[in-house]
XYZ file of C-alpha atoms in Angstrom:
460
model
C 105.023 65.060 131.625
C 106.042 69.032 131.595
C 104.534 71.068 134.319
C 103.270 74.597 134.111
C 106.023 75.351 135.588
C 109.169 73.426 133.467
C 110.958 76.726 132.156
C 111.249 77.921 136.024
C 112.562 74.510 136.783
C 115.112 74.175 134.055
C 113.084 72.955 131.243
C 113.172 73.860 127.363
C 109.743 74.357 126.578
C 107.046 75.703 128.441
C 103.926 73.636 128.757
C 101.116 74.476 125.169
C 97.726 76.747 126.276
C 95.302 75.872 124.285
C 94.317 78.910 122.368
C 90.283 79.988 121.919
C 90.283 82.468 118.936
C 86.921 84.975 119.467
C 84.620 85.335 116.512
C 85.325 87.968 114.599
C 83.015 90.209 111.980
C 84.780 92.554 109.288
C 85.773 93.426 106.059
C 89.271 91.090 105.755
C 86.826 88.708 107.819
C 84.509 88.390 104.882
C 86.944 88.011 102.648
C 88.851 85.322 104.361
C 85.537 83.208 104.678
C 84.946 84.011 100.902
C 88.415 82.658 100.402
C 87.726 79.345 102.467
C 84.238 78.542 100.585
C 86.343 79.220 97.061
C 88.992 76.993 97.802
C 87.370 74.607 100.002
C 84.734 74.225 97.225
C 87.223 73.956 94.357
C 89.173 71.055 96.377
C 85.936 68.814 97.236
C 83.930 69.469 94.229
C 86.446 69.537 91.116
C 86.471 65.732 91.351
C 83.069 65.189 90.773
C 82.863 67.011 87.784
C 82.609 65.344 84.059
C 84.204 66.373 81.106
C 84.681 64.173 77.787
C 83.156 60.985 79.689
C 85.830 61.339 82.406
C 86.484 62.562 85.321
C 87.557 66.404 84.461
C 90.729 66.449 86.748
C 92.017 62.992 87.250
C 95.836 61.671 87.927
C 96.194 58.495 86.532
C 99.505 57.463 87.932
C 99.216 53.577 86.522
C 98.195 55.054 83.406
C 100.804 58.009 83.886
C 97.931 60.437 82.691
C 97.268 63.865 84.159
C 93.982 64.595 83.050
C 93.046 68.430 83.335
C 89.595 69.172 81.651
C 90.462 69.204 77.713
C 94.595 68.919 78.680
C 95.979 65.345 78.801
C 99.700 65.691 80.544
C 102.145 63.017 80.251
C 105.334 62.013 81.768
C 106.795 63.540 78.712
C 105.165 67.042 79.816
C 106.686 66.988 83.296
C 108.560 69.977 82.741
C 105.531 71.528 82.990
C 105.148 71.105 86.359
C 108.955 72.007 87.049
C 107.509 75.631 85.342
C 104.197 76.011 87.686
C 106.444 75.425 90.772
C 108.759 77.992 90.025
C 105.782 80.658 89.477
C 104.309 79.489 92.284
C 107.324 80.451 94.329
C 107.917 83.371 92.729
C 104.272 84.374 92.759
C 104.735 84.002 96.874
C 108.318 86.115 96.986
C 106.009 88.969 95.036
C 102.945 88.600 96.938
C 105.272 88.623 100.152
C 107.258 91.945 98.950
C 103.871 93.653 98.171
C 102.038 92.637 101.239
C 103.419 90.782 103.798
C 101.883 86.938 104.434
C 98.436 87.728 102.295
C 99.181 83.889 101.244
C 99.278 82.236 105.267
C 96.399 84.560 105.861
C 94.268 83.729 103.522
C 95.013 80.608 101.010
C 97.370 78.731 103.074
C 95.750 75.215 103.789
C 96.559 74.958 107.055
C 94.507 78.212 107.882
C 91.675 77.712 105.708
C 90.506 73.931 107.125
C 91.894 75.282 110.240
C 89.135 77.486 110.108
C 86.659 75.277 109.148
C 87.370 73.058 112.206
C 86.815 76.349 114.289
C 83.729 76.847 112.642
C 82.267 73.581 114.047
C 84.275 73.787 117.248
C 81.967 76.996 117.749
C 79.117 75.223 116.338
C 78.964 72.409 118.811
C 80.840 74.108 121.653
C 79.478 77.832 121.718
C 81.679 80.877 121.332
C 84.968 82.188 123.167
C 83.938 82.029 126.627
C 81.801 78.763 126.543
C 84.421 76.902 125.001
C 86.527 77.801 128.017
C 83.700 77.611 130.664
C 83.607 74.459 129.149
C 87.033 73.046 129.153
C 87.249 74.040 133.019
C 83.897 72.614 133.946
C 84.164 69.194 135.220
C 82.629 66.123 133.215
C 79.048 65.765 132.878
C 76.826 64.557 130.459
C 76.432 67.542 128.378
C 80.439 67.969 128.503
C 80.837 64.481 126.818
C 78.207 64.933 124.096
C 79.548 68.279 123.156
C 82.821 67.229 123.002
C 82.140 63.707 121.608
C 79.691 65.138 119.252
C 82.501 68.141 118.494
C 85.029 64.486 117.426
C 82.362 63.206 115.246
C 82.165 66.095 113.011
C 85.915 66.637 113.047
C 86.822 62.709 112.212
C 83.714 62.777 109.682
C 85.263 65.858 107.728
C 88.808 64.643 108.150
C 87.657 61.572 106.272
C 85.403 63.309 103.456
C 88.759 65.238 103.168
C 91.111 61.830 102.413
C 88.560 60.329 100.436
C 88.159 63.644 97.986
C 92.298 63.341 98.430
C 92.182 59.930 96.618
C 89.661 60.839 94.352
C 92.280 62.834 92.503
C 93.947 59.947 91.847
C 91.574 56.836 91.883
C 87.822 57.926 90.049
C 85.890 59.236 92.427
C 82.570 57.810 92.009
C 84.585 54.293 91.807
C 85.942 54.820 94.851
C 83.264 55.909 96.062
C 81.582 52.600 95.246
C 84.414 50.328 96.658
C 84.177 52.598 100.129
C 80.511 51.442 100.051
C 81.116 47.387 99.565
C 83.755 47.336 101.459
C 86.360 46.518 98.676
C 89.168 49.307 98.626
C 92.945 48.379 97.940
C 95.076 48.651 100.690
C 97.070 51.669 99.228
C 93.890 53.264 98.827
C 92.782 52.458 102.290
C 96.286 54.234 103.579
C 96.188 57.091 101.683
C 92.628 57.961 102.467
C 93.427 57.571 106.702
C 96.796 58.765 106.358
C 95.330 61.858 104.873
C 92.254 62.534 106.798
C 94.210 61.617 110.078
C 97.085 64.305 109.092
C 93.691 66.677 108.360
C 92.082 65.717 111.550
C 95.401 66.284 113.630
C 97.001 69.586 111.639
C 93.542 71.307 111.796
C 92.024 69.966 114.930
C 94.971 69.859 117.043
C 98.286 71.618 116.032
C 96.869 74.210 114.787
C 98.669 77.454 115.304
C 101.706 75.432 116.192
C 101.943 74.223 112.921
C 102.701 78.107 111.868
C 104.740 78.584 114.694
C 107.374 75.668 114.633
C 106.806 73.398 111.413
C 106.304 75.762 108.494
C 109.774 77.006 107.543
C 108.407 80.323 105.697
C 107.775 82.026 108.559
C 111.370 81.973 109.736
C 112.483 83.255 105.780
C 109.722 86.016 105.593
C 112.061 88.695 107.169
C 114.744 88.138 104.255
C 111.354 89.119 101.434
C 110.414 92.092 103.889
C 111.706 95.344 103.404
C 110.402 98.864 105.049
C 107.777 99.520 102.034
C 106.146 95.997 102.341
C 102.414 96.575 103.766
C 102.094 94.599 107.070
C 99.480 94.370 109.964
C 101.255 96.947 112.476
C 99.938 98.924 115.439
C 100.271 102.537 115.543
C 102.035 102.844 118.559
C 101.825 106.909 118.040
C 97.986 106.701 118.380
C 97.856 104.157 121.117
C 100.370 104.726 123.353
C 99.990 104.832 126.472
C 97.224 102.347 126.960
C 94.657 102.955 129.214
C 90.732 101.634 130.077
C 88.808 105.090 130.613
C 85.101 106.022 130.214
C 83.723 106.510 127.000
C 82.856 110.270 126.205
C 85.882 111.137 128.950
C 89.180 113.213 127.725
C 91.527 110.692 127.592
C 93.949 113.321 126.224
C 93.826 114.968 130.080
C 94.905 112.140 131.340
C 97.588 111.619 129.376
C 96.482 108.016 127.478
C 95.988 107.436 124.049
C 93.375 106.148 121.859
C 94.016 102.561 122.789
C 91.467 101.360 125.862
C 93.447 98.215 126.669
C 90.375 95.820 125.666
C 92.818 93.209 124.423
C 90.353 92.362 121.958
C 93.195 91.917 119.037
C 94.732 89.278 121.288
C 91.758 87.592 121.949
C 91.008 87.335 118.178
C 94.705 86.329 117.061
C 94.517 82.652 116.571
C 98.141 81.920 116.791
C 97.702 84.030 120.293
C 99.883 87.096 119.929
C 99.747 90.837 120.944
C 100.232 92.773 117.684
C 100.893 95.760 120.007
C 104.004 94.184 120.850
C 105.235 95.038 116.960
C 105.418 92.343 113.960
C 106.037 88.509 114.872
C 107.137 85.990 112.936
C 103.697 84.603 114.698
C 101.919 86.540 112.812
C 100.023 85.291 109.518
C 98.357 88.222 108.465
C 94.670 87.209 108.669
C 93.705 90.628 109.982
C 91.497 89.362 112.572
C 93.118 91.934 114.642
C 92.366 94.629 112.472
C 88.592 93.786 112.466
C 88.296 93.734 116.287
C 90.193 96.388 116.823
C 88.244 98.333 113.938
C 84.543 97.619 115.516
C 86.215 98.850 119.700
C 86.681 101.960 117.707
C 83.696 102.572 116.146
C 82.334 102.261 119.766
C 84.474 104.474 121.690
C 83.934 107.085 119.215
C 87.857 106.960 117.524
C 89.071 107.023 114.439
C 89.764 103.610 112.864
C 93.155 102.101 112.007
C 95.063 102.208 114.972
C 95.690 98.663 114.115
C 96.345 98.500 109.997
C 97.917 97.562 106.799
C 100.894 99.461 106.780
C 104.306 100.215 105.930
C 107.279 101.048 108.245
C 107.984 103.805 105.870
C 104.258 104.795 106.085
C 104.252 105.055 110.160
C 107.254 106.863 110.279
C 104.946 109.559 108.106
C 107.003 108.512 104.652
C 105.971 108.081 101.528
C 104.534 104.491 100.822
C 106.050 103.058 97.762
C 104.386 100.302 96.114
C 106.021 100.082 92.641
C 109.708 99.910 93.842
C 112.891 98.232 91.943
C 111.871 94.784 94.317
C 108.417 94.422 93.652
C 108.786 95.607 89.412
C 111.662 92.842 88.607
C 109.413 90.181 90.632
C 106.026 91.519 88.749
C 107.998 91.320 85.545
C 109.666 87.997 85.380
C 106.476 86.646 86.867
C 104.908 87.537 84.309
C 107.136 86.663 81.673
C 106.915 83.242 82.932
C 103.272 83.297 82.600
C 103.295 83.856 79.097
C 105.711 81.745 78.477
C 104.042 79.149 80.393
C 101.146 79.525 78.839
C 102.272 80.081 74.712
C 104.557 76.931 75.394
C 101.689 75.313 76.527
C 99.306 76.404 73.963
C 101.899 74.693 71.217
C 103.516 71.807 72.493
C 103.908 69.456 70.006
C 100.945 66.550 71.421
C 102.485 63.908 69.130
C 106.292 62.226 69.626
C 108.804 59.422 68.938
C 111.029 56.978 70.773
C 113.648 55.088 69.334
C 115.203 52.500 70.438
C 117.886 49.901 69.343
C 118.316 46.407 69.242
C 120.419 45.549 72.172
C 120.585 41.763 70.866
C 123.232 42.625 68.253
C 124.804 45.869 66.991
C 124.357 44.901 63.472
C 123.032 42.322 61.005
C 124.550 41.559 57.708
C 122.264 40.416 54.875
C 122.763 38.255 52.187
C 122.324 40.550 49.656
C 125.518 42.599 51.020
C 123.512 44.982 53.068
C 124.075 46.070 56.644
C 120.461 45.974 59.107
C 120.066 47.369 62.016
C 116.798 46.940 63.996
C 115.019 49.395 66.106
C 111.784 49.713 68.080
C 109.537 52.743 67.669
C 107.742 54.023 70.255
C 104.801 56.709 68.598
C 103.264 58.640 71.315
C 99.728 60.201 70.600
C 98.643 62.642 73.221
C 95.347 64.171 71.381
C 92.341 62.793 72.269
C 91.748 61.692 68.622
C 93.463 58.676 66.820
C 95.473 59.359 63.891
C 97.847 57.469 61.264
C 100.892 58.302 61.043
C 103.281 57.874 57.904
C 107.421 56.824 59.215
C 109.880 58.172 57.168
C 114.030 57.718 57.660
C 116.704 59.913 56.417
C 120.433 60.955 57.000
C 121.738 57.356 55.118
C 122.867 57.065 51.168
C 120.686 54.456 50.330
C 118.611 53.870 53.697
C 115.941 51.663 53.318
C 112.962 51.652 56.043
C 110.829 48.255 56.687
C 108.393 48.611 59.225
C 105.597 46.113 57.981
C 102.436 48.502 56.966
C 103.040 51.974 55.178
C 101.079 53.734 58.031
C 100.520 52.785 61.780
C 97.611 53.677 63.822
C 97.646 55.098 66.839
C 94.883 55.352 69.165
C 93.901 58.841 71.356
C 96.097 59.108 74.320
C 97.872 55.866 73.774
C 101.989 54.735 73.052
C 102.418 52.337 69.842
C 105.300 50.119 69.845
C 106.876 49.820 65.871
C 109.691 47.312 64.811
C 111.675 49.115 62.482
C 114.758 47.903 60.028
C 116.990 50.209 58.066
C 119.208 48.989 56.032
C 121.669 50.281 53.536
C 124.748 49.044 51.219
C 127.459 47.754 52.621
C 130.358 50.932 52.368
C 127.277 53.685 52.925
C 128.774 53.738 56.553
C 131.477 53.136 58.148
C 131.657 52.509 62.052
C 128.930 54.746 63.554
C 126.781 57.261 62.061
C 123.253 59.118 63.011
C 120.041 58.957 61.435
C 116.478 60.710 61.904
C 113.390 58.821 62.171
C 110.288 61.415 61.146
C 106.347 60.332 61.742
C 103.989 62.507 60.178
C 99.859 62.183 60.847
C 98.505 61.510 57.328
C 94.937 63.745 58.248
C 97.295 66.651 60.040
C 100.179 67.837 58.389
C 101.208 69.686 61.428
C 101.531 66.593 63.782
C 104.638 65.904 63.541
C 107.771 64.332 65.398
C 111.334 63.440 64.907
C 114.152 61.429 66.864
C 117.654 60.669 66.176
C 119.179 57.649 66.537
C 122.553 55.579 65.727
C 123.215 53.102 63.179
C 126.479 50.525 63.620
C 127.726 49.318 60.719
C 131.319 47.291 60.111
C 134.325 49.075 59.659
C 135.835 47.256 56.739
């Protein structure tokens, strides 16, 4: 067990104090709860909604269906996905360039339902100071119901949180009806306390030391930072030196500066740093700092924005440049990949063909003189109507196609296995040659497909 006093005796980490962020009111404040009901509301509610008699957004990993509203992905479409992660990351080098961590502050996952475990912390617990009155006092009655009552809403959150996890990926409101009688799978079972528990723990728990020590883009930041990025600084300038003093008295005669000492920016940081102390890697941006710091200020009588967005370039009384070579070649290909992303999308082709060969023999020679080969179709329809579709061959003198039935039907969202022969006169080919199979939707022209594959024939 580490003492408070293991780095004096040799140790390597000095023991954790808890930290008890104070309840802040503000602009960036406002917008960071906006931000938590917006996501927070996206994540538990999209599940629930219906679209086309399904669920609207629904991975069906047995089924190897992404359903997306109207947009059916397949395994096919993966590359898709390969696309939205690299816009994603360079979305967060851009955002980073422009402004610092707006993404930890704000969006980041671990902030926003660490916030909303803070929200009931305060809720069951009190504010700042009764939390900590609190945790000192010793056990009593009240001390175990507001803590036990604080567990209840954490563990009961945590687990509406892993159930709406799995309801991406089983149907929700079948889920839900298995939770109720008692009948989930076991894999569902896991995922659902795996995920709440790693809710309940991250959010409850860890906390700010999952910023601090786990995430590794706090420790990269630095290399997207440059001195026209806007980050939360202190005006050291303005503040310095800090000093309490009576309000109306001429702090100016005694040679202080606008900063009273009040620590309220500390008290409000909740990964527990002193912003006058210049940037941290600590720090995630959620302005909390600049809010508290904001409302002293307005009561002392001083101008705000000693604490502020801000460049380096901008305190040293420089221009601030916004639009600069960095932030124009990440705003560009961004959004180059955007429209790309989203034409390609637009027009993929939501029809397409599989061939594959006969591994039981390479070829088959007929009695009539001609060589077979055999081949197994696989017609993929990813529109969510069914459609026939017309197989044609071609790249063989005298290729012949049998596939039983001069159209095959193929149902919405749904693969359609074809046995195929082609066969051509003996001398067409010699040795190893490719071919094109075609399919063609007879009620849509424009759904169309092709695949190559080889035909083996005898060399003599």
């Amino acid at each position: 067990m580490t003492s408070p006093d293991a780095t004096q005796d040799g140790g390597l980490y000095a023991a954790r104090q808890k930290i008890y962020p104070r309840e802040v009111s503000g602009r960036f404040q406002r917008w960071r709860v906006i931000a938590v009901w917006v996501l927070l509301g996206l994540y538990y509610v999209l599940p629930w909604i219906r679209w086309s008699g399904r669920q609207a957004v629904l991975f069906d990993l047995p089924a190897r269906k992404f359903h997306i509203f109207g947009l059916t992905l397949w395994p096919q479409d993966f590359y898709f996905l390969t696309w939205l992660l690299v816009i994603a990351a360079l979305a967060l080098f851009f955002f980073t360039a422009l402004a610092g961590r707006l993404f930890c502050g704000y969006a980041c996952p671990q902030t926003v339902w660490t916030e909303t475990f803070l929200w009931m912390e305060r809720l069951v617990e009190g504010s700042r100071s009764q939390q900590m009155k609190l945790a000192k006092a010793p056990w009593s009655a009240e001390k175990v119901l507001r803590k036990a009552g604080k567990q209840v809403l954490w563990i009961a959150f945590a687990l509406w949180t892993g159930f709406t996890f799995v309801g991406y990926f089983t149907p929700i409101a079948e889920l839900a009806g298995k939770i109720a009688n008692f009948a989930t799978g076991p894999w569902e079972t896991f995922w659902v306390l795996f995920y709440g528990g790693a809710t309940y723990v991250n959010a409850g728990f860890m906390r700010e030391q999952v910023c601090k020590y786990m995430c590794p883009y706090a420790r990269f930041q630095s290399a997207m930072f440059d001195k026209d990025t806007l980050i939360i600084t202190y005006d050291e300038t303005r503040g310095e030196p800090r000093g309490a003093r009576k309000r109306g008295s001429d702090y100016k005669a005694r040679g202080l500066g606008e900063c009273i000492d009040c620590t309220m920016c500390v008290q409000v940081c909740p990964t527990g740093i002193d912003i006058r102390q210049g940037l941290q890697y600590e720090c995630i941006a959620c302005a909390a700092c600049i809010d508290a710091c904001d409302e002293v200020m307005d009561k002392v009588g001083y101008p705000r924005g000693l604490i502020r967005y801000d460049t380096q370039h901008g305190l040293e009384g420089q221009r601030k440049k916004v639009l600069r070579p960095r932030t124009l070649v990440y705003a560009t290909l961004l959004a180059l990949l955007v429209a790309g992303f989203g034409v390609t999308l637009s027009n993929r082709n939501v029809v397409g063909i599989e061939v594959l060969r006969d591994r039981n023999a390479l070829f088959r020679e007929r009695p009539d003189g001609r060589i077979e080969n055999v081949y197994n179709l696989k017609i993929l329809n990813k529109d969510r109507e069914a459609h026939e579709f017309r197989i044609t061959g071609s790249g063989l003198e005298g290729l012949e196609v049998d596939y039983g039935a001069p159209t095959v039907l193929v149902a919405a969202g749904a693969v359609q296995s074809v046995p195929a022969r082609i066969r051509v006169p003996r001398g067409a080919v010699q040795g190893g040659t490719d071919l094109q199979f075609a399919i063609e939707a007879t009620d849509r022209p424009d759904l169309k497909a092709s695949a190559k594959a080889r035909f083996i024939a005898p060399t003599d």
